[in-house]
XYZ file of C-alpha atoms in Angstrom:
685
model
C 134.802 95.657 85.206
C 131.696 97.923 85.747
C 132.426 101.235 87.503
C 131.393 101.083 91.014
C 128.014 103.004 91.584
C 127.670 106.616 92.787
C 126.695 106.354 96.298
C 124.839 109.852 95.341
C 123.049 110.813 92.671
C 125.578 113.224 89.129
C 127.002 115.918 90.375
C 125.337 119.266 89.956
C 124.142 120.217 86.325
C 125.688 123.738 85.727
C 129.526 121.225 85.867
C 128.701 121.685 81.860
C 129.799 124.976 81.321
C 133.050 124.618 83.310
C 133.943 121.320 81.083
C 133.359 122.843 78.305
C 135.438 125.795 79.406
C 132.614 128.919 78.921
C 129.743 130.982 79.962
C 126.857 128.605 81.585
C 124.863 127.847 79.047
C 120.165 127.295 80.275
C 119.478 124.900 77.416
C 122.969 123.052 78.706
C 121.972 123.438 81.854
C 118.625 122.157 81.310
C 119.343 119.307 79.342
C 121.640 118.101 82.291
C 119.106 117.892 85.052
C 117.319 116.070 82.532
C 119.540 113.505 82.095
C 120.653 113.854 85.719
C 116.796 112.532 86.975
C 116.245 109.650 83.834
C 119.273 107.958 84.865
C 119.613 108.387 88.319
C 115.773 108.308 88.842
C 115.863 104.231 88.751
C 118.833 103.713 91.369
C 117.775 106.722 94.164
C 114.250 108.494 94.051
C 112.851 105.808 97.093
C 110.214 104.082 96.119
C 106.267 105.714 95.711
C 108.793 108.764 94.983
C 109.233 110.247 91.685
C 104.690 110.833 90.887
C 104.351 106.724 91.161
C 106.413 105.868 89.811
C 108.627 102.471 90.257
C 112.054 102.699 91.865
C 114.426 100.767 89.664
C 112.667 100.841 86.519
C 114.733 102.118 83.972
C 113.366 105.801 83.184
C 114.200 107.518 79.450
C 114.188 110.407 78.370
C 114.152 112.271 74.418
C 116.311 115.303 74.680
C 115.727 117.277 71.299
C 118.442 120.344 72.289
C 119.375 122.790 68.780
C 122.746 123.423 67.629
C 124.718 125.549 69.236
C 123.756 123.819 72.627
C 126.601 121.924 73.812
C 124.306 118.861 74.679
C 127.585 116.914 74.215
C 128.416 118.218 77.464
C 124.720 118.382 78.975
C 125.279 114.775 78.300
C 128.621 113.601 79.429
C 128.415 115.474 82.462
C 125.864 114.279 84.218
C 126.772 110.039 82.851
C 129.988 110.084 83.969
C 129.158 111.389 87.271
C 126.783 109.100 87.829
C 129.089 106.637 87.868
C 128.174 103.698 86.220
C 129.571 102.354 82.826
C 128.408 104.919 79.891
C 128.040 103.596 76.079
C 126.847 106.642 73.924
C 126.171 105.730 70.164
C 126.736 108.492 67.661
C 124.993 107.979 63.605
C 128.446 109.575 61.783
C 132.468 109.791 62.414
C 132.551 113.710 62.632
C 130.987 113.358 66.643
C 132.306 110.793 67.083
C 135.636 111.924 66.989
C 134.773 114.965 68.756
C 133.715 113.419 71.430
C 136.993 111.716 71.929
C 139.865 114.226 71.180
C 137.708 117.513 72.228
C 134.668 116.555 74.689
C 135.286 113.687 76.630
C 139.390 114.960 77.858
C 137.537 118.299 78.837
C 135.177 116.856 80.489
C 137.448 113.866 82.835
C 140.131 117.713 82.812
C 137.319 119.153 84.754
C 135.194 115.954 86.528
C 138.368 115.177 88.776
C 138.651 117.611 91.188
C 134.912 116.946 92.012
C 135.071 112.577 91.838
C 138.403 112.551 92.757
C 139.304 109.942 89.929
C 139.982 110.021 86.421
C 137.187 107.990 84.222
C 138.539 105.790 81.587
C 136.770 106.398 78.008
C 137.722 104.523 75.046
C 136.448 103.806 71.077
C 134.702 100.616 70.023
C 133.509 99.908 65.948
C 132.857 96.614 64.470
C 135.921 94.731 63.154
C 135.885 94.830 59.275
C 137.138 98.812 60.819
C 140.453 97.420 62.767
C 142.962 96.703 60.767
C 144.110 92.465 60.727
C 147.735 90.739 60.591
C 146.250 88.282 59.911
C 145.486 89.016 56.480
C 147.987 91.193 56.502
C 150.373 88.447 56.510
C 149.366 85.658 55.106
C 147.244 87.138 52.551
C 143.705 87.228 51.267
C 141.537 83.290 50.826
C 140.899 84.138 46.901
C 139.227 82.560 44.573
C 141.491 80.287 42.225
C 138.060 80.442 39.237
C 138.377 84.132 38.913
C 142.044 84.991 38.157
C 142.680 86.495 41.229
C 146.166 87.286 42.774
C 147.746 87.967 45.351
C 147.857 91.849 45.653
C 150.389 92.398 48.277
C 152.335 90.124 45.869
C 152.370 92.072 42.784
C 152.627 95.280 44.503
C 155.236 94.406 46.369
C 157.413 93.050 43.318
C 158.503 96.736 42.682
C 159.017 97.913 46.568
C 158.115 101.615 46.989
C 157.215 101.487 42.447
C 154.161 100.594 42.948
C 152.486 102.436 40.275
C 147.798 101.698 39.984
C 145.918 103.184 43.465
C 145.763 99.850 44.343
C 149.789 99.297 44.417
C 149.851 102.366 46.048
C 147.220 102.265 48.874
C 148.443 98.007 50.010
C 152.183 99.039 49.899
C 151.249 102.377 52.099
C 149.410 100.038 54.615
C 152.021 97.199 55.318
C 154.217 100.272 56.242
C 151.006 101.821 57.877
C 150.646 98.550 60.407
C 154.601 99.349 61.787
C 153.586 102.597 62.904
C 149.019 102.247 63.928
C 148.201 102.281 67.270
C 144.777 101.413 67.455
C 144.206 99.807 63.609
C 141.329 101.618 63.618
C 140.239 102.729 59.587
C 139.860 105.785 60.324
C 142.946 107.187 61.939
C 145.145 105.807 58.476
C 144.830 109.591 56.687
C 145.349 110.102 53.739
C 142.435 106.947 53.277
C 142.646 104.122 50.689
C 139.659 102.650 49.261
C 137.166 99.848 50.135
C 138.604 97.171 48.014
C 142.528 97.900 49.338
C 141.010 98.040 52.683
C 138.806 94.873 52.265
C 142.390 92.753 51.552
C 143.167 93.933 54.933
C 140.365 93.614 57.268
C 137.657 90.757 58.042
C 134.306 90.633 58.899
C 133.103 89.325 63.117
C 132.337 85.533 60.630
C 135.514 85.751 58.774
C 137.376 86.049 62.189
C 139.676 82.671 62.540
C 138.636 84.159 66.600
C 141.762 85.494 69.064
C 142.704 81.711 70.582
C 143.050 79.891 66.921
C 145.058 83.275 65.112
C 148.659 82.973 65.301
C 148.609 86.759 65.328
C 145.375 86.991 68.033
C 148.304 88.788 70.395
C 148.287 91.221 68.471
C 145.088 92.240 67.149
C 143.901 95.142 66.855
C 140.562 94.361 67.477
C 140.578 92.486 70.233
C 142.380 94.965 72.326
C 139.751 97.993 71.147
C 137.657 95.556 72.860
C 139.897 94.977 75.914
C 139.716 98.559 76.439
C 136.311 98.875 75.955
C 135.682 96.456 79.109
C 138.429 98.422 81.197
C 136.407 102.076 80.200
C 133.946 104.298 81.936
C 132.190 105.939 78.541
C 132.502 103.451 74.962
C 131.848 105.497 72.380
C 130.513 102.863 69.071
C 128.327 103.526 66.353
C 124.396 102.575 65.606
C 125.604 99.973 63.452
C 127.741 97.994 66.602
C 124.356 99.530 69.129
C 121.934 97.935 66.127
C 124.294 93.819 65.647
C 124.520 94.022 69.989
C 120.726 94.325 69.634
C 119.581 92.136 66.876
C 122.430 89.408 67.159
C 121.601 88.706 70.505
C 125.742 87.527 71.412
C 127.556 90.685 73.157
C 129.446 92.960 71.072
C 129.659 95.731 73.900
C 130.123 95.662 77.350
C 127.897 95.582 79.677
C 126.026 98.951 80.398
C 123.575 100.708 83.245
C 123.345 103.944 80.967
C 122.828 104.038 76.856
C 123.465 106.955 75.121
C 122.073 108.084 71.522
C 123.247 111.029 69.764
C 122.006 111.623 66.461
C 119.313 110.134 67.775
C 117.126 111.122 64.254
C 120.017 108.659 62.546
C 118.298 105.340 64.391
C 115.991 103.361 62.770
C 117.417 103.632 59.411
C 120.470 102.831 60.704
C 118.767 99.622 62.553
C 116.441 98.894 59.777
C 119.656 98.756 57.500
C 121.720 96.037 60.195
C 118.023 94.064 59.799
C 118.108 93.826 56.091
C 119.139 90.922 54.069
C 120.023 90.583 50.889
C 121.471 88.240 48.524
C 122.424 89.194 44.885
C 123.926 86.701 42.317
C 127.625 87.441 42.269
C 127.122 86.800 46.511
C 125.962 83.736 45.902
C 128.149 82.470 43.166
C 130.966 83.461 45.506
C 129.863 81.556 47.715
C 129.730 78.301 45.179
C 133.688 79.233 44.711
C 134.441 79.050 48.210
C 132.265 75.943 49.694
C 133.666 74.240 46.656
C 137.056 73.886 47.984
C 136.543 72.404 51.302
C 133.442 69.899 50.705
C 132.208 66.696 48.701
C 131.766 66.927 44.909
C 127.938 66.026 46.119
C 127.229 68.994 48.262
C 128.993 71.491 46.319
C 126.814 70.364 43.225
C 123.776 70.985 44.975
C 124.816 74.333 45.448
C 125.915 74.802 42.387
C 122.755 73.365 40.819
C 120.990 75.828 42.974
C 122.540 78.513 42.678
C 122.930 78.279 38.593
C 118.127 78.604 39.039
C 118.330 81.586 40.955
C 120.643 83.499 38.948
C 118.105 82.874 35.561
C 115.367 84.572 37.795
C 117.197 86.943 38.890
C 118.309 88.086 35.669
C 114.294 88.779 35.232
C 114.057 90.167 38.148
C 112.229 93.472 37.509
C 112.669 96.179 40.877
C 109.264 96.548 43.630
C 107.687 94.859 45.952
C 107.192 90.786 46.408
C 103.731 91.329 47.960
C 103.722 87.344 47.413
C 106.993 85.378 47.191
C 106.661 83.557 43.051
C 106.414 79.676 43.654
C 109.491 80.306 41.155
C 111.436 82.470 43.017
C 110.398 80.064 46.196
C 111.462 76.895 44.541
C 114.925 78.326 44.148
C 115.368 79.515 47.588
C 114.511 76.604 49.215
C 116.535 74.965 47.444
C 119.845 76.819 47.693
C 118.385 77.236 51.591
C 119.015 73.224 51.595
C 121.806 72.905 49.889
C 123.631 76.347 52.321
C 122.791 74.104 55.210
C 124.177 70.881 53.801
C 127.382 72.930 52.967
C 127.464 74.489 56.208
C 127.501 70.942 57.656
C 130.213 69.693 55.284
C 132.137 72.703 56.305
C 131.874 72.330 60.117
C 133.058 68.255 60.123
C 136.080 67.769 57.613
C 139.543 69.366 57.625
C 141.748 69.324 54.665
C 145.536 70.253 55.281
C 145.868 69.964 51.766
C 144.022 73.115 51.668
C 146.871 76.658 52.645
C 145.532 78.328 55.145
C 142.531 76.467 55.328
C 141.952 77.519 58.935
C 140.809 81.457 57.314
C 139.304 79.746 53.948
C 136.893 77.719 56.268
C 135.596 81.265 57.671
C 135.370 82.608 54.407
C 133.724 79.912 53.156
C 131.711 79.461 56.136
C 130.828 83.235 56.411
C 130.280 83.589 52.387
C 127.803 80.384 52.629
C 125.960 81.083 56.310
C 124.799 84.743 54.277
C 123.557 82.813 51.623
C 121.793 80.726 53.836
C 120.139 82.979 56.687
C 118.477 85.083 53.589
C 116.713 82.297 51.666
C 116.028 80.926 54.493
C 114.004 84.263 56.273
C 112.125 85.060 52.627
C 111.264 81.521 52.298
C 109.552 81.912 56.388
C 107.450 85.059 54.966
C 107.190 86.319 57.973
C 104.520 89.127 58.176
C 106.192 91.459 59.762
C 109.435 91.414 57.125
C 108.966 93.470 53.560
C 110.556 91.270 50.266
C 111.816 93.366 47.440
C 113.489 93.507 44.166
C 116.113 95.793 43.059
C 118.333 96.097 40.538
C 121.270 98.603 39.319
C 122.828 99.755 36.209
C 126.176 98.589 37.583
C 125.801 95.169 39.541
C 122.531 93.768 38.774
C 120.014 92.867 40.789
C 119.632 91.680 44.121
C 116.382 90.060 46.405
C 116.229 92.479 49.527
C 114.013 92.115 52.867
C 113.715 94.325 55.751
C 111.263 94.646 58.725
C 108.406 96.065 58.255
C 109.454 98.110 61.249
C 111.914 97.990 64.324
C 110.352 99.042 66.682
C 109.505 95.869 68.789
C 112.746 95.384 68.290
C 113.509 98.436 69.692
C 112.135 98.631 72.347
C 112.333 95.347 73.848
C 116.127 95.171 73.065
C 116.967 99.398 74.372
C 113.996 100.071 76.991
C 114.171 96.710 79.014
C 117.720 96.924 81.276
C 118.916 100.572 81.361
C 118.121 104.122 80.925
C 118.261 105.156 77.593
C 118.594 108.825 76.745
C 118.023 109.402 73.066
C 118.945 113.469 71.476
C 118.604 114.996 68.515
C 119.312 118.565 67.139
C 115.685 117.297 65.157
C 113.439 114.589 67.009
C 110.503 117.023 67.485
C 108.203 116.887 64.551
C 104.753 118.830 64.543
C 105.402 119.969 67.709
C 105.897 117.105 69.561
C 108.194 113.893 69.739
C 105.316 111.207 69.826
C 106.125 111.231 65.830
C 109.818 109.192 66.885
C 108.562 108.096 70.088
C 106.358 105.098 68.020
C 109.255 104.718 65.578
C 111.285 103.500 68.610
C 108.350 101.436 70.274
C 107.540 104.358 72.862
C 103.640 104.925 73.466
C 102.426 108.180 73.569
C 104.566 110.436 75.682
C 102.455 109.991 79.410
C 100.920 107.270 78.638
C 103.018 104.705 79.189
C 102.436 103.768 83.155
C 98.663 103.377 82.111
C 99.396 100.421 80.151
C 96.078 97.932 81.472
C 97.744 95.029 83.467
C 96.509 92.575 80.707
C 98.977 94.302 78.542
C 102.625 94.326 77.986
C 104.420 96.744 79.900
C 105.759 99.968 78.178
C 108.982 101.618 78.386
C 108.009 104.886 80.380
C 109.658 108.300 78.821
C 109.986 111.516 79.063
C 110.307 114.740 76.361
C 112.282 118.100 76.656
C 113.353 120.478 73.823
C 115.879 122.701 75.431
C 116.043 125.188 72.635
C 118.616 126.670 70.963
C 120.834 129.946 72.038
C 120.298 130.896 68.670
C 117.393 133.777 67.914
C 116.313 132.115 64.577
C 113.425 134.530 64.242
C 116.419 136.885 63.842
C 118.664 135.240 61.893
C 116.555 133.822 59.190
C 113.417 133.626 57.463
C 112.052 130.708 55.864
C 110.861 131.804 52.280
C 108.072 129.371 50.399
C 107.673 130.085 47.044
C 104.281 129.712 46.576
C 103.639 131.137 42.964
C 105.625 128.359 41.158
C 103.618 125.529 39.693
C 103.735 122.309 42.049
C 106.872 119.664 41.178
C 105.744 116.548 39.147
C 107.726 113.718 38.563
C 110.060 114.786 36.271
C 112.744 116.682 37.336
C 113.192 119.440 34.488
C 111.135 122.176 36.493
C 111.769 125.300 34.301
C 109.885 127.482 36.445
C 112.180 126.603 39.522
C 115.092 126.658 37.663
C 114.086 130.588 37.029
C 113.939 131.301 40.796
C 117.103 129.054 41.724
C 118.477 131.558 39.324
C 117.234 134.609 40.516
C 117.752 133.707 44.341
C 121.757 132.832 43.947
C 122.724 135.529 42.118
C 120.635 137.443 45.553
C 123.180 135.890 47.566
C 125.687 136.384 45.359
C 126.697 132.975 45.268
C 127.108 131.691 49.399
C 124.596 129.169 48.272
C 123.358 125.089 49.986
C 121.292 123.788 47.551
C 119.792 120.299 48.312
C 117.725 118.090 46.583
C 115.502 115.468 46.299
C 117.741 113.548 43.248
C 120.696 113.264 41.823
C 118.900 114.068 38.106
C 117.498 116.971 39.625
C 120.953 118.712 41.217
C 123.151 117.475 38.262
C 120.001 119.739 36.085
C 120.606 122.169 37.786
C 124.061 122.427 38.496
C 124.488 122.294 34.414
C 121.459 124.228 33.906
C 123.323 127.342 36.379
C 126.221 126.884 35.429
C 125.080 128.531 31.750
C 123.573 131.461 33.716
C 125.734 132.645 36.495
C 129.599 133.747 37.414
C 129.925 132.241 39.501
C 131.907 128.581 40.564
C 129.011 125.580 41.668
C 130.355 122.315 43.217
C 128.028 119.282 42.608
C 128.179 116.246 44.945
C 129.870 112.852 43.683
C 132.131 115.496 41.283
C 134.665 115.059 44.420
C 135.207 113.661 48.063
C 132.190 114.886 50.230
C 135.263 116.583 52.594
C 136.782 118.335 49.377
C 133.830 119.325 48.060
C 132.508 120.885 51.807
C 136.671 122.662 51.563
C 135.931 124.552 48.637
C 132.584 125.407 49.416
C 133.237 126.891 52.943
C 136.925 129.131 51.411
C 135.070 130.955 48.759
C 132.027 132.797 49.226
C 130.703 133.436 45.991
C 130.513 129.156 45.903
C 127.865 127.116 45.398
C 126.972 122.927 46.282
C 123.980 121.105 45.267
C 123.855 118.077 46.501
C 121.369 115.265 47.405
C 120.564 113.331 50.811
C 124.566 113.212 52.219
C 124.142 116.960 52.054
C 121.149 117.726 53.833
C 122.195 116.411 56.876
C 126.505 116.389 56.601
C 127.178 120.172 55.861
C 128.071 122.317 59.037
C 129.702 125.494 57.610
C 128.789 128.686 59.892
C 129.774 131.834 58.099
C 128.954 134.128 55.128
C 129.485 130.996 52.770
C 126.264 129.880 53.452
C 123.614 132.046 53.682
C 120.807 130.487 51.736
C 119.957 127.445 51.509
C 117.415 125.991 48.998
C 115.389 122.767 48.875
C 114.203 121.862 45.313
C 110.919 120.140 46.600
C 109.005 118.087 50.433
C 111.434 115.812 49.850
C 108.834 112.458 50.897
C 110.008 109.103 49.729
C 109.784 108.158 46.867
C 106.180 106.576 45.508
C 107.609 102.617 44.717
C 110.209 103.096 47.137
C 109.176 99.225 48.352
C 109.955 99.121 52.606
C 108.877 103.212 52.651
C 105.770 101.565 50.752
C 104.802 98.916 53.124
C 104.377 101.265 56.096
C 102.680 102.982 54.861
C 99.737 100.454 54.092
C 100.934 98.730 57.294
C 99.322 102.109 59.710
C 96.550 102.709 57.257
C 95.347 99.004 56.740
C 95.485 99.598 61.773
C 93.236 102.871 61.169
C 96.593 105.225 61.104
C 96.680 107.664 58.717
C 99.839 105.791 56.711
C 101.163 109.833 54.811
C 101.338 111.930 58.168
C 103.049 108.510 60.190
C 105.970 107.887 57.152
C 106.144 110.230 54.421
C 105.311 113.395 55.620
C 107.259 112.545 59.306
C 109.721 111.384 57.050
C 109.738 114.838 55.065
C 110.104 116.265 58.681
C 112.823 114.964 59.636
C 114.984 115.708 56.266
C 113.385 119.191 55.965
C 114.225 119.771 59.611
C 117.636 118.890 58.826
C 118.235 120.573 55.636
C 117.191 124.149 57.259
C 119.336 123.558 60.049
C 122.304 124.012 57.712
C 121.717 127.531 57.464
C 122.318 129.056 60.908
C 124.977 127.562 62.589
C 126.845 129.946 65.274
C 125.640 133.430 66.309
C 126.603 135.414 63.922
C 125.040 133.466 61.224
C 122.758 135.586 58.599
C 120.243 134.147 55.520
C 117.180 131.971 53.653
C 116.264 128.861 53.683
C 113.607 128.557 50.430
C 112.012 126.151 49.319
C 111.194 126.142 46.258
C 107.871 123.837 46.771
C 104.121 125.568 47.121
C 102.946 122.631 48.978
C 104.880 123.569 51.688
C 102.424 126.681 51.370
C 99.378 126.100 50.505
C 98.946 121.829 51.597
C 96.927 121.043 54.372
C 99.843 119.063 56.230
C 101.664 122.395 55.112
C 102.066 123.581 59.137
C 103.075 120.250 60.285
C 106.441 120.314 57.950
C 106.765 124.248 59.363
C 106.232 123.339 62.628
C 109.417 120.702 62.390
C 111.335 122.999 61.173
C 113.393 125.892 63.206
C 111.089 128.526 64.124
C 112.667 131.509 60.772
C 110.245 134.036 60.221
C 108.220 133.344 57.475
C 106.625 135.090 53.862
C 106.066 133.631 50.692
C 106.900 137.113 49.043
C 109.366 136.433 46.354
C 110.522 140.346 46.399
C 111.282 140.651 50.105
C 113.791 137.682 50.164
C 115.343 139.372 46.894
C 116.022 142.811 49.160
C 116.974 140.076 52.567
C 119.101 138.505 50.771
C 120.856 141.051 48.761
C 121.413 142.746 52.032
C 123.037 140.144 53.899
C 125.622 140.203 50.591
C 125.885 143.375 50.841
C 126.836 143.236 54.978
C 128.759 139.876 54.630
C 131.012 141.388 51.654
C 131.402 144.806 53.974
C 132.568 142.680 56.492
C 134.996 140.671 54.280
């Protein structure tokens, strides 16, 4: 049941400080006030109030809140006090855990005396994140043609003595199933491999359904959904939010307020959810699974189509397909038609001689339906889709299709029927919110309500930058090495490596190296390991958690890596006093989706480079630079070893998207500053 609405506007924003158990933060209070107005305006403003905004129309807010603002409480307090159900979607597991384990309990405790009730909260994830009791006890319907065995049976032949990692993981999962209350994979510590988890989990398409499953009454995924239905606050992830919006079948409970944290990630997560993929391996797996359930004619037709598709994929070269080649089009039409026949046959036949027939049927349907959906989508050839080949050294070629843009989808599905608050430390790029707003399907700020009567009504929204409690100009330096040669496509940049070596030595280690490619990170790590006597940790040589732990515990250590480090490292204190970016992280020129989006903007009369490539780079650079100052006592340097940031016309746009550090191109000044920061850190250790 949806909580009953509050009879008056939400509680005063200063309650956020009380919820945090600390002092009031001006940025947090400003944010709470803005959230209060956004989620309350459509229900509490009289007709005509609010500058001509229509009462009852959802109001939306984009809030940039820097590190240390306390933005979680800045939106939790007014949202909970408002009295309507709220869904909070985040991009990372770390923030979901922080909300459920720390911020929500504190907020509920603080608001309890004011509300005279204790709001309930729950976390909801996709079905494959929960242990499936049917899979655990009945096993995985396996493909006999692959020669697979029952891994549980193999693990149990010598109880307690499994020697392989898979066997040990499966035995531990069986023990954990008797102890866990949630069945949530993320509650299992230490974790298990993806291969082991796949033996005990199902996708939503593979699930038998609670009414047909012998274990439905005890299903962990269904229990999580029930908890969400009864909760005032539901914490989920961007992927599940995207599925809820795209597929049209409600996954999340009805809600009147949606808060999207880490909102800079939303477009990429929604794009990922809306991307289809087809590989020879997927198609062949669908053939094997369907062959057990359908007549020989239907199975042979799918087999023949699969073989044709596989032969074409063996010759596929990476890159965008501006038009689907004729031979690929015929192969996909054959796959589509054969899949459709098989889907109908699976739904109309029953064979009790097949062990665990219902599970086998659902697994086969899930595989064949995916083949049908992707093949049909590519054959139909929407002008709003981008189609391309990818080739992986290990897995071979794949065919992919993704939306040119998700802005229309977001505008229609997210902003139409509820108030939406989007927040992040990086939403304001190049000095305003319009770039991010456009990617979300929003008109330039202030223009939405000016649309003509013949045009679709655009969502109205406001923006707010509440700043940061940190004094960036006193705590950090932005250094651009403008004397270096402009980077080319090759990863071996001798002058950049010399500069990096000198900076790391001046800093005494303490360096987070953010590289635009894995090859560049590996080259730098190998080179510096031979030049300096400092530990150099490299992404990929250990789990990310272990790498970050090692980096945080030893100030002399450096950590080098690529994309996930640009956004996923939170190490306050003396261990991270130098953040280095090897080059401006523009998307690869041969990235099919990015290049297609850039071309589309140019053909519409816009600046494709600035709208796509520069905005992509600005977002990453803002996130990367944000790794430096994580606490009020942090000091250090962000060094960008790419002279284009100082010399190119777009450099000012990129710099204005980053924290407002003191800016210099003086290499000697930076070395002196790093040495002083290192000496001060050593003196305090």
